[in-house]
PDB file of C-alpha atoms in Angstrom:
ATOM      1  CA  MET A   1     127.006  77.940 -98.130  1.00 82.00           C
ATOM      2  CA  LYS A   2     124.448  80.760 -98.511  1.00 94.00           C
ATOM      3  CA  TYR A   3     122.310  80.011 -95.552  1.00 97.00           C
ATOM      4  CA  LYS A   4     123.844  79.919 -92.079  1.00 97.00           C
ATOM      5  CA  LEU A   5     120.711  79.685 -90.148  1.00 98.00           C
ATOM      6  CA  LEU A   6     117.789  77.567 -90.449  1.00 98.00           C
ATOM      7  CA  VAL A   7     114.714  78.627 -88.299  1.00 98.00           C
ATOM      8  CA  LEU A   8     112.136  75.830 -87.740  1.00 98.00           C
ATOM      9  CA  ASP A   9     108.742  75.911 -86.198  1.00 98.00           C
ATOM     10  CA  ILE A  10     107.882  72.730 -84.475  1.00 97.00           C
ATOM     11  CA  ASP A  11     104.223  71.600 -84.412  1.00 95.00           C
ATOM     12  CA  GLY A  12     102.997  71.141 -87.977  1.00 95.00           C
ATOM     13  CA  THR A  13     106.309  71.589 -89.418  1.00 98.00           C
ATOM     14  CA  LEU A  14     109.285  69.754 -88.032  1.00 98.00           C
ATOM     15  CA  THR A  15     107.052  67.153 -86.368  1.00 97.00           C
ATOM     16  CA  ASN A  16     104.340  64.953 -88.033  1.00 96.00           C
ATOM     17  CA  GLU A  17     100.783  64.309 -86.872  1.00 94.00           C
ATOM     18  CA  LYS A  18     102.115  62.072 -83.982  1.00 93.00           C
ATOM     19  CA  LYS A  19     104.299  65.199 -82.989  1.00 94.00           C
ATOM     20  CA  GLU A  20     107.470  63.027 -83.703  1.00 96.00           C
ATOM     21  CA  ILE A  21     110.527  63.953 -86.208  1.00 98.00           C
ATOM     22  CA  THR A  22     110.918  61.044 -88.445  1.00 97.00           C
ATOM     23  CA  GLY A  23     114.506  59.427 -88.744  1.00 97.00           C
ATOM     24  CA  HIS A  24     115.109  61.078 -92.059  1.00 98.00           C
ATOM     25  CA  THR A  25     114.227  64.530 -91.220  1.00 98.00           C
ATOM     26  CA  LYS A  26     116.449  64.280 -88.201  1.00 98.00           C
ATOM     27  CA  HIS A  27     119.268  62.721 -90.123  1.00 98.00           C
ATOM     28  CA  THR A  28     119.075  65.559 -92.566  1.00 98.00           C
ATOM     29  CA  ILE A  29     119.083  68.170 -89.809  1.00 98.00           C
ATOM     30  CA  LEU A  30     122.006  66.508 -88.234  1.00 98.00           C
ATOM     31  CA  ARG A  31     124.019  66.418 -91.553  1.00 98.00           C
ATOM     32  CA  MET A  32     123.178  70.028 -91.848  1.00 98.00           C
ATOM     33  CA  GLN A  33     124.514  71.215 -88.770  1.00 98.00           C
ATOM     34  CA  LYS A  34     127.691  69.326 -89.036  1.00 98.00           C
ATOM     35  CA  ALA A  35     128.161  71.183 -92.326  1.00 97.00           C
ATOM     36  CA  GLY A  36     128.038  74.351 -90.199  1.00 97.00           C
ATOM     37  CA  VAL A  37     124.344  75.827 -90.398  1.00 98.00           C
ATOM     38  CA  LYS A  38     122.866  76.549 -87.054  1.00 98.00           C
ATOM     39  CA  VAL A  39     119.196  75.845 -86.226  1.00 98.00           C
ATOM     40  CA  VAL A  40     116.853  77.774 -84.296  1.00 98.00           C
ATOM     41  CA  LEU A  41     113.699  76.347 -82.952  1.00 98.00           C
ATOM     42  CA  ALA A  42     111.086  78.894 -83.084  1.00 98.00           C
ATOM     43  CA  SER A  43     107.750  78.021 -81.589  1.00 96.00           C
ATOM     44  CA  GLY A  44     104.992  79.320 -79.483  1.00 93.00           C
ATOM     45  CA  ARG A  45     105.618  76.470 -77.246  1.00 95.00           C
ATOM     46  CA  PRO A  46     106.962  77.443 -73.594  1.00 96.00           C
ATOM     47  CA  THR A  47     110.666  76.609 -73.462  1.00 97.00           C
ATOM     48  CA  TYR A  48     110.108  73.693 -71.198  1.00 96.00           C
ATOM     49  CA  GLY A  49     107.946  72.195 -74.444  1.00 96.00           C
ATOM     50  CA  VAL A  50     110.829  73.174 -76.579  1.00 97.00           C
ATOM     51  CA  VAL A  51     113.901  71.569 -74.848  1.00 97.00           C
ATOM     52  CA  PRO A  52     113.216  67.687 -75.683  1.00 97.00           C
ATOM     53  CA  THR A  53     113.226  68.586 -79.210  1.00 98.00           C
ATOM     54  CA  ALA A  54     116.367  70.479 -78.836  1.00 98.00           C
ATOM     55  CA  LYS A  55     117.880  67.622 -77.201  1.00 98.00           C
ATOM     56  CA  GLU A  56     116.986  65.235 -79.619  1.00 98.00           C
ATOM     57  CA  LEU A  57     118.583  67.593 -82.439  1.00 98.00           C
ATOM     58  CA  GLU A  58     121.791  67.980 -80.609  1.00 98.00           C
ATOM     59  CA  LEU A  59     121.111  71.732 -80.638  1.00 98.00           C
ATOM     60  CA  GLU A  60     123.588  71.900 -77.592  1.00 98.00           C
ATOM     61  CA  ARG A  61     126.213  70.434 -79.376  1.00 98.00           C
ATOM     62  CA  TYR A  62     126.131  72.410 -82.521  1.00 98.00           C
ATOM     63  CA  GLY A  63     125.438  76.042 -81.065  1.00 98.00           C
ATOM     64  CA  GLY A  64     121.700  76.180 -81.976  1.00 98.00           C
ATOM     65  CA  PHE A  65     119.147  78.228 -80.443  1.00 98.00           C
ATOM     66  CA  ILE A  66     115.477  78.079 -78.946  1.00 98.00           C
ATOM     67  CA  LEU A  67     112.980  81.043 -79.601  1.00 97.00           C
ATOM     68  CA  SER A  68     109.870  79.842 -77.262  1.00 97.00           C
ATOM     69  CA  TYR A  69     107.008  81.477 -76.312  1.00 96.00           C
ATOM     70  CA  ASN A  70     106.870  82.927 -79.892  1.00 94.00           C
ATOM     71  CA  GLY A  71     110.095  84.554 -79.434  1.00 95.00           C
ATOM     72  CA  GLY A  72     109.423  86.105 -75.987  1.00 96.00           C
ATOM     73  CA  ARG A  73     112.323  84.060 -74.774  1.00 97.00           C
ATOM     74  CA  ILE A  74     115.529  83.285 -76.568  1.00 98.00           C
ATOM     75  CA  VAL A  75     117.811  80.298 -75.214  1.00 98.00           C
ATOM     76  CA  ASP A  76     121.396  79.435 -76.270  1.00 98.00           C
ATOM     77  CA  CYS A  77     121.469  75.795 -76.318  1.00 98.00           C
ATOM     78  CA  SER A  78     125.345  75.602 -75.965  1.00 97.00           C
ATOM     79  CA  THR A  79     125.027  77.358 -72.438  1.00 97.00           C
ATOM     80  CA  GLY A  80     121.391  76.776 -71.645  1.00 96.00           C
ATOM     81  CA  LYS A  81     121.485  80.348 -70.705  1.00 97.00           C
ATOM     82  CA  THR A  82     118.344  82.754 -71.529  1.00 97.00           C
ATOM     83  CA  ILE A  83     119.694  85.800 -73.623  1.00 96.00           C
ATOM     84  CA  TYR A  84     116.535  87.382 -73.939  1.00 96.00           C
ATOM     85  CA  GLU A  85     113.310  87.676 -72.053  1.00 96.00           C
ATOM     86  CA  LYS A  86     110.401  90.010 -72.332  1.00 96.00           C
ATOM     87  CA  THR A  87     107.281  89.746 -70.037  1.00 97.00           C
ATOM     88  CA  ILE A  88     103.711  91.079 -69.751  1.00 97.00           C
ATOM     89  CA  PRO A  89     103.163  93.851 -67.403  1.00 94.00           C
ATOM     90  CA  HIS A  90     101.092  92.523 -64.437  1.00 91.00           C
ATOM     91  CA  LYS A  91      98.434  95.223 -65.190  1.00 94.00           C
ATOM     92  CA  ALA A  92      97.813  93.726 -68.435  1.00 97.00           C
ATOM     93  CA  ILE A  93      97.304  90.180 -66.960  1.00 97.00           C
ATOM     94  CA  SER A  94      94.819  91.536 -65.124  1.00 96.00           C
ATOM     95  CA  GLY A  95      93.132  93.223 -68.244  1.00 97.00           C
ATOM     96  CA  ILE A  96      93.431  89.875 -69.951  1.00 98.00           C
ATOM     97  CA  TYR A  97      91.570  88.325 -67.190  1.00 97.00           C
ATOM     98  CA  SER A  98      88.873  90.990 -66.694  1.00 97.00           C
ATOM     99  CA  GLN A  99      88.050  90.499 -70.499  1.00 97.00           C
ATOM    100  CA  VAL A 100      87.977  86.974 -70.909  1.00 97.00           C
ATOM    101  CA  ARG A 101      86.497  86.035 -67.400  1.00 94.00           C
ATOM    102  CA  GLY A 102      82.960  84.798 -67.992  1.00 93.00           C
ATOM    103  CA  LEU A 103      83.552  84.044 -71.604  1.00 96.00           C
ATOM    104  CA  ASP A 104      83.382  80.494 -73.130  1.00 96.00           C
ATOM    105  CA  VAL A 105      87.140  80.148 -73.242  1.00 98.00           C
ATOM    106  CA  ALA A 106      90.338  78.587 -71.299  1.00 98.00           C
ATOM    107  CA  LEU A 107      93.068  80.989 -69.949  1.00 98.00           C
ATOM    108  CA  MET A 108      96.277  79.623 -69.513  1.00 98.00           C
ATOM    109  CA  THR A 109      99.996  80.693 -68.652  1.00 98.00           C
ATOM    110  CA  TYR A 110     103.066  78.720 -67.498  1.00 98.00           C
ATOM    111  CA  GLU A 111     105.184  78.183 -64.585  1.00 97.00           C
ATOM    112  CA  GLY A 112     108.096  75.885 -64.809  1.00 94.00           C
ATOM    113  CA  ASP A 113     106.752  72.476 -66.121  1.00 96.00           C
ATOM    114  CA  THR A 114     103.110  73.286 -65.224  1.00 98.00           C
ATOM    115  CA  ILE A 115     100.248  74.880 -67.017  1.00 98.00           C
ATOM    116  CA  ILE A 116      98.176  77.075 -64.976  1.00 98.00           C
ATOM    117  CA  THR A 117      94.393  77.562 -65.640  1.00 98.00           C
ATOM    118  CA  GLU A 118      90.882  77.853 -63.977  1.00 98.00           C
ATOM    119  CA  ASN A 119      89.880  75.363 -66.814  1.00 97.00           C
ATOM    120  CA  PRO A 120      91.860  72.079 -66.007  1.00 98.00           C
ATOM    121  CA  ARG A 121      89.372  69.448 -67.533  1.00 97.00           C
ATOM    122  CA  ASP A 122      89.142  71.721 -70.887  1.00 97.00           C
ATOM    123  CA  ALA A 123      89.729  69.784 -74.015  1.00 97.00           C
ATOM    124  CA  TYR A 124      91.995  72.318 -75.297  1.00 98.00           C
ATOM    125  CA  VAL A 125      94.048  72.465 -72.236  1.00 98.00           C
ATOM    126  CA  ASP A 126      94.381  68.817 -72.492  1.00 98.00           C
ATOM    127  CA  LYS A 127      95.803  69.557 -76.123  1.00 96.00           C
ATOM    128  CA  GLU A 128      98.115  71.883 -74.848  1.00 97.00           C
ATOM    129  CA  SER A 129      99.589  69.704 -72.016  1.00 97.00           C
ATOM    130  CA  PHE A 130      99.650  66.821 -74.524  1.00 95.00           C
ATOM    131  CA  ILE A 131     101.582  69.213 -76.953  1.00 93.00           C
ATOM    132  CA  ASN A 132     104.252  70.253 -74.308  1.00 95.00           C
ATOM    133  CA  LYS A 133     104.339  67.104 -72.015  1.00 94.00           C
ATOM    134  CA  MET A 134     103.515  69.594 -69.034  1.00 97.00           C
ATOM    135  CA  LYS A 135     101.638  68.876 -66.037  1.00 97.00           C
ATOM    136  CA  VAL A 136      98.131  71.089 -65.342  1.00 98.00           C
ATOM    137  CA  LYS A 137      97.450  72.724 -62.233  1.00 98.00           C
ATOM    138  CA  GLY A 138      93.888  74.135 -61.703  1.00 98.00           C
ATOM    139  CA  VAL A 139      93.756  77.251 -59.475  1.00 98.00           C
ATOM    140  CA  GLY A 140      90.478  78.772 -58.234  1.00 97.00           C
ATOM    141  CA  ASN A 141      91.251  82.364 -59.290  1.00 97.00           C
ATOM    142  CA  PHE A 142      94.047  82.900 -62.169  1.00 98.00           C
ATOM    143  CA  LEU A 143      94.573  86.744 -61.117  1.00 96.00           C
ATOM    144  CA  GLU A 144      95.212  85.844 -57.816  1.00 96.00           C
ATOM    145  CA  TYR A 145      97.704  83.018 -58.012  1.00 98.00           C
ATOM    146  CA  VAL A 146      99.662  84.469 -61.184  1.00 97.00           C
ATOM    147  CA  THR A 147     101.903  86.689 -59.173  1.00 95.00           C
ATOM    148  CA  PHE A 148     105.189  85.780 -61.151  1.00 96.00           C
ATOM    149  CA  PRO A 149     106.585  87.093 -64.454  1.00 95.00           C
ATOM    150  CA  VAL A 150     104.603  85.867 -67.154  1.00 97.00           C
ATOM    151  CA  VAL A 151     105.796  85.691 -70.946  1.00 97.00           C
ATOM    152  CA  LYS A 152     102.704  84.420 -72.538  1.00 97.00           C
ATOM    153  CA  CYS A 153      99.032  83.620 -71.992  1.00 98.00           C
ATOM    154  CA  LEU A 154      97.093  81.556 -74.170  1.00 98.00           C
ATOM    155  CA  VAL A 155      93.517  81.593 -74.808  1.00 98.00           C
ATOM    156  CA  ALA A 156      91.598  78.671 -76.328  1.00 98.00           C
ATOM    157  CA  ALA A 157      88.444  77.786 -77.657  1.00 97.00           C
ATOM    158  CA  ASP A 158      86.526  76.667 -80.819  1.00 95.00           C
ATOM    159  CA  GLY A 159      87.748  78.823 -83.814  1.00 90.00           C
ATOM    160  CA  GLY A 160      84.747  80.656 -84.859  1.00 93.00           C
ATOM    161  CA  TYR A 161      83.967  81.716 -81.300  1.00 96.00           C
ATOM    162  CA  LEU A 162      87.804  82.669 -80.448  1.00 97.00           C
ATOM    163  CA  ALA A 163      87.653  84.960 -83.384  1.00 95.00           C
ATOM    164  CA  THR A 164      85.005  87.113 -81.664  1.00 96.00           C
ATOM    165  CA  VAL A 165      87.602  87.050 -78.478  1.00 97.00           C
ATOM    166  CA  GLU A 166      90.442  87.957 -80.339  1.00 97.00           C
ATOM    167  CA  GLU A 167      88.619  91.207 -81.805  1.00 96.00           C
ATOM    168  CA  LYS A 168      87.558  91.951 -78.213  1.00 96.00           C
ATOM    169  CA  LEU A 169      91.002  91.525 -77.173  1.00 97.00           C
ATOM    170  CA  LYS A 170      92.652  93.652 -79.805  1.00 97.00           C
ATOM    171  CA  GLU A 171      90.241  96.019 -79.323  1.00 96.00           C
ATOM    172  CA  TYR A 172      90.697  96.757 -75.742  1.00 96.00           C
ATOM    173  CA  PHE A 173      94.512  96.347 -75.891  1.00 96.00           C
ATOM    174  CA  GLY A 174      95.167  98.200 -79.299  1.00 93.00           C
ATOM    175  CA  SER A 175      99.031  98.414 -79.385  1.00 93.00           C
ATOM    176  CA  GLN A 176      99.572  97.275 -75.760  1.00 96.00           C
ATOM    177  CA  LEU A 177     100.113  93.670 -76.636  1.00 96.00           C
ATOM    178  CA  SER A 178     101.184  91.307 -79.417  1.00 94.00           C
ATOM    179  CA  ILE A 179      97.846  89.067 -79.935  1.00 95.00           C
ATOM    180  CA  TYR A 180      97.728  86.610 -82.737  1.00 90.00           C
ATOM    181  CA  ARG A 181      96.415  83.075 -83.677  1.00 90.00           C
ATOM    182  CA  SER A 182      98.897  80.224 -83.638  1.00 87.00           C
ATOM    183  CA  GLU A 183      95.976  77.720 -84.318  1.00 88.00           C
ATOM    184  CA  PRO A 184      92.210  78.385 -85.069  1.00 90.00           C
ATOM    185  CA  TYR A 185      91.611  77.556 -81.504  1.00 95.00           C
ATOM    186  CA  PHE A 186      94.967  78.955 -79.916  1.00 96.00           C
ATOM    187  CA  LEU A 187      95.244  82.882 -79.304  1.00 96.00           C
ATOM    188  CA  GLU A 188      98.554  84.146 -78.423  1.00 95.00           C
ATOM    189  CA  ILE A 189      98.920  86.984 -75.992  1.00 97.00           C
ATOM    190  CA  MET A 190     102.381  87.919 -75.880  1.00 95.00           C
ATOM    191  CA  PRO A 191     104.319  91.375 -74.629  1.00 96.00           C
ATOM    192  CA  LYS A 192     104.249  94.338 -77.040  1.00 94.00           C
ATOM    193  CA  ASP A 193     106.256  94.035 -80.452  1.00 92.00           C
ATOM    194  CA  ILE A 194     107.044  90.309 -79.733  1.00 94.00           C
ATOM    195  CA  ASP A 195     107.003  87.820 -82.473  1.00 94.00           C
ATOM    196  CA  LYS A 196     109.151  85.513 -83.969  1.00 96.00           C
ATOM    197  CA  ALA A 197     110.546  87.995 -86.470  1.00 96.00           C
ATOM    198  CA  SER A 198     111.413  90.427 -84.020  1.00 95.00           C
ATOM    199  CA  SER A 199     113.221  88.180 -81.690  1.00 95.00           C
ATOM    200  CA  LEU A 200     115.072  86.555 -84.859  1.00 96.00           C
ATOM    201  CA  GLU A 201     116.149  89.907 -85.771  1.00 97.00           C
ATOM    202  CA  ARG A 202     117.551  90.252 -82.216  1.00 96.00           C
ATOM    203  CA  LEU A 203     119.344  87.113 -82.574  1.00 97.00           C
ATOM    204  CA  ARG A 204     120.567  87.719 -86.231  1.00 97.00           C
ATOM    205  CA  LEU A 205     122.331  91.120 -84.905  1.00 97.00           C
ATOM    206  CA  LEU A 206     123.938  89.400 -81.935  1.00 95.00           C
ATOM    207  CA  LEU A 207     125.330  86.192 -84.531  1.00 96.00           C
ATOM    208  CA  GLY A 208     126.396  89.159 -86.930  1.00 96.00           C
ATOM    209  CA  LEU A 209     124.601  87.619 -89.753  1.00 96.00           C
ATOM    210  CA  GLU A 210     122.605  88.959 -92.753  1.00 97.00           C
ATOM    211  CA  ARG A 211     119.024  88.472 -92.945  1.00 96.00           C
ATOM    212  CA  GLU A 212     120.014  86.915 -96.751  1.00 97.00           C
ATOM    213  CA  GLY A 213     121.706  84.213 -94.850  1.00 97.00           C
ATOM    214  CA  ILE A 214     118.581  83.044 -92.871  1.00 98.00           C
ATOM    215  CA  ALA A 215     115.876  80.506 -93.906  1.00 98.00           C
ATOM    216  CA  ALA A 216     112.694  79.722 -92.083  1.00 98.00           C
ATOM    217  CA  CYS A 217     110.161  77.083 -92.474  1.00 98.00           C
ATOM    218  CA  GLY A 218     106.511  77.103 -90.925  1.00 98.00           C
ATOM    219  CA  ASP A 219     102.920  76.447 -91.272  1.00 97.00           C
ATOM    220  CA  GLY A 220     100.977  78.588 -88.880  1.00 93.00           C
ATOM    221  CA  LEU A 221      99.613  82.316 -88.629  1.00 90.00           C
ATOM    222  CA  ASN A 222     102.390  82.878 -86.204  1.00 92.00           C
ATOM    223  CA  ASP A 223     105.228  82.018 -88.557  1.00 96.00           C
ATOM    224  CA  ILE A 224     104.087  84.461 -91.097  1.00 96.00           C
ATOM    225  CA  SER A 225     106.325  87.247 -89.531  1.00 95.00           C
ATOM    226  CA  MET A 226     109.485  85.218 -89.796  1.00 97.00           C
ATOM    227  CA  ILE A 227     108.779  83.507 -93.202  1.00 98.00           C
ATOM    228  CA  GLN A 228     108.287  87.256 -94.457  1.00 98.00           C
ATOM    229  CA  TYR A 229     111.499  88.228 -92.389  1.00 98.00           C
ATOM    230  CA  ALA A 230     113.864  85.487 -93.377  1.00 98.00           C
ATOM    231  CA  GLY A 231     115.957  85.648 -96.689  1.00 98.00           C
ATOM    232  CA  LEU A 232     114.027  82.319 -97.702  1.00 98.00           C
ATOM    233  CA  GLY A 233     110.737  81.786 -96.395  1.00 98.00           C
ATOM    234  CA  ILE A 234     109.233  78.300 -96.585  1.00 98.00           C
ATOM    235  CA  ALA A 235     105.939  77.052 -96.226  1.00 98.00           C
ATOM    236  CA  MET A 236     104.571  73.647 -95.349  1.00 98.00           C
ATOM    237  CA  ALA A 237     102.331  72.329 -98.003  1.00 98.00           C
ATOM    238  CA  ASN A 238     100.011  71.737 -94.945  1.00 97.00           C
ATOM    239  CA  ALA A 239     100.233  75.240 -93.930  1.00 97.00           C
ATOM    240  CA  GLN A 240      97.701  77.596 -93.334  1.00 94.00           C
ATOM    241  CA  GLU A 241      96.849  79.876 -96.569  1.00 96.00           C
ATOM    242  CA  ALA A 242      97.656  82.905 -95.704  1.00 95.00           C
ATOM    243  CA  VAL A 243     101.312  81.525 -95.032  1.00 97.00           C
ATOM    244  CA  LYS A 244     101.430  80.247 -98.459  1.00 98.00           C
ATOM    245  CA  LYS A 245     100.861  83.600 -99.657  1.00 98.00           C
ATOM    246  CA  VAL A 246     103.768  85.289 -98.259  1.00 98.00           C
ATOM    247  CA  CYS A 247     106.216  82.379 -98.667  1.00 98.00           C
ATOM    248  CA  ASP A 248     108.921  82.081-101.350  1.00 98.00           C
ATOM    249  CA  PHE A 249     108.731  78.199-101.619  1.00 98.00           C
ATOM    250  CA  VAL A 250     106.007  75.387-100.713  1.00 98.00           C
ATOM    251  CA  THR A 251     107.583  72.439 -99.478  1.00 98.00           C
ATOM    252  CA  LYS A 252     106.236  69.027 -98.858  1.00 98.00           C
ATOM    253  CA  SER A 253     103.951  68.658 -95.842  1.00 98.00           C
ATOM    254  CA  ASN A 254     104.958  67.530 -92.238  1.00 98.00           C
ATOM    255  CA  GLU A 255     103.857  64.154 -93.109  1.00 98.00           C
ATOM    256  CA  GLU A 256     106.202  63.836 -96.062  1.00 98.00           C
ATOM    257  CA  GLU A 257     109.252  65.250 -94.443  1.00 98.00           C
ATOM    258  CA  GLY A 258     109.133  68.758 -95.915  1.00 98.00           C
ATOM    259  CA  VAL A 259     111.618  70.011 -93.759  1.00 98.00           C
ATOM    260  CA  ALA A 260     114.195  67.515 -94.854  1.00 98.00           C
ATOM    261  CA  TYR A 261     113.202  67.948 -98.609  1.00 98.00           C
ATOM    262  CA  ALA A 262     113.602  71.622 -98.262  1.00 98.00           C
ATOM    263  CA  ILE A 263     117.256  71.359 -96.731  1.00 98.00           C
ATOM    264  CA  ASP A 264     118.265  69.116 -99.249  1.00 98.00           C
ATOM    265  CA  ARG A 265     116.891  71.549-102.124  1.00 97.00           C
ATOM    266  CA  PHE A 266     118.298  74.642-100.603  1.00 97.00           C
ATOM    267  CA  ILE A 267     120.689  74.191 -98.195  1.00 97.00           C
ATOM    268  CA  LEU A 268     122.700  71.095 -99.057  1.00 96.00           C
ATOM    269  CA  SER A 269     122.631  70.986-102.448  1.00 88.00           C
TER     270      SER A 269
END
């Protein structure tokens, strides 16, 4: 087979609007893994929010991987061990907090199975909690509470307003952090030089694969780097226009089982 590794975003790509993997898509992915192609789940979600999907697709059995936090952590599903992780310097956490404090946004990070925020009743915090099936813990002072290592912070607000916050943070931090949107309402803040492509490069070298042997499929702005990096970059029909502009192929939408369609067309054909 030409492709040895299939990298899949989850939300808007692998799952439908109900956050479910359809039976046909699941069967197709299992059939592909049995044929020897490994699966990587590459998501902005925290690790806790990706593990149930990895279990559903039997990645432990077939030697798949999780790239969580947009690649800030890589987990080998066959062993459950973290093989790579990069965290945000605590000084930068202080800078993030100082820049967004007083703005009409929700700042979040993650502690185990829990979302940490000063805005526990915010609608976008609820959305993040629902997506990842995580509890929410409201704290009085984010900066005083977060003394543990942080792989990702998430800033959430309405898209138009969040664009101004994104500009403000990028101007303040310059190249010190990786800052980009996964959704119009979610602004991901990662350690420097962390995105899905950079972590995919680390995993590729570890596995001894060529870029031409990697296919990647996504829909969001945070998927652009891996779609450009892969030998075959696939965008969903429901993808952001910027994603479609850089891909090699546009498959069907996540409501039309576009991942299964792409696997049948390019990998199992």
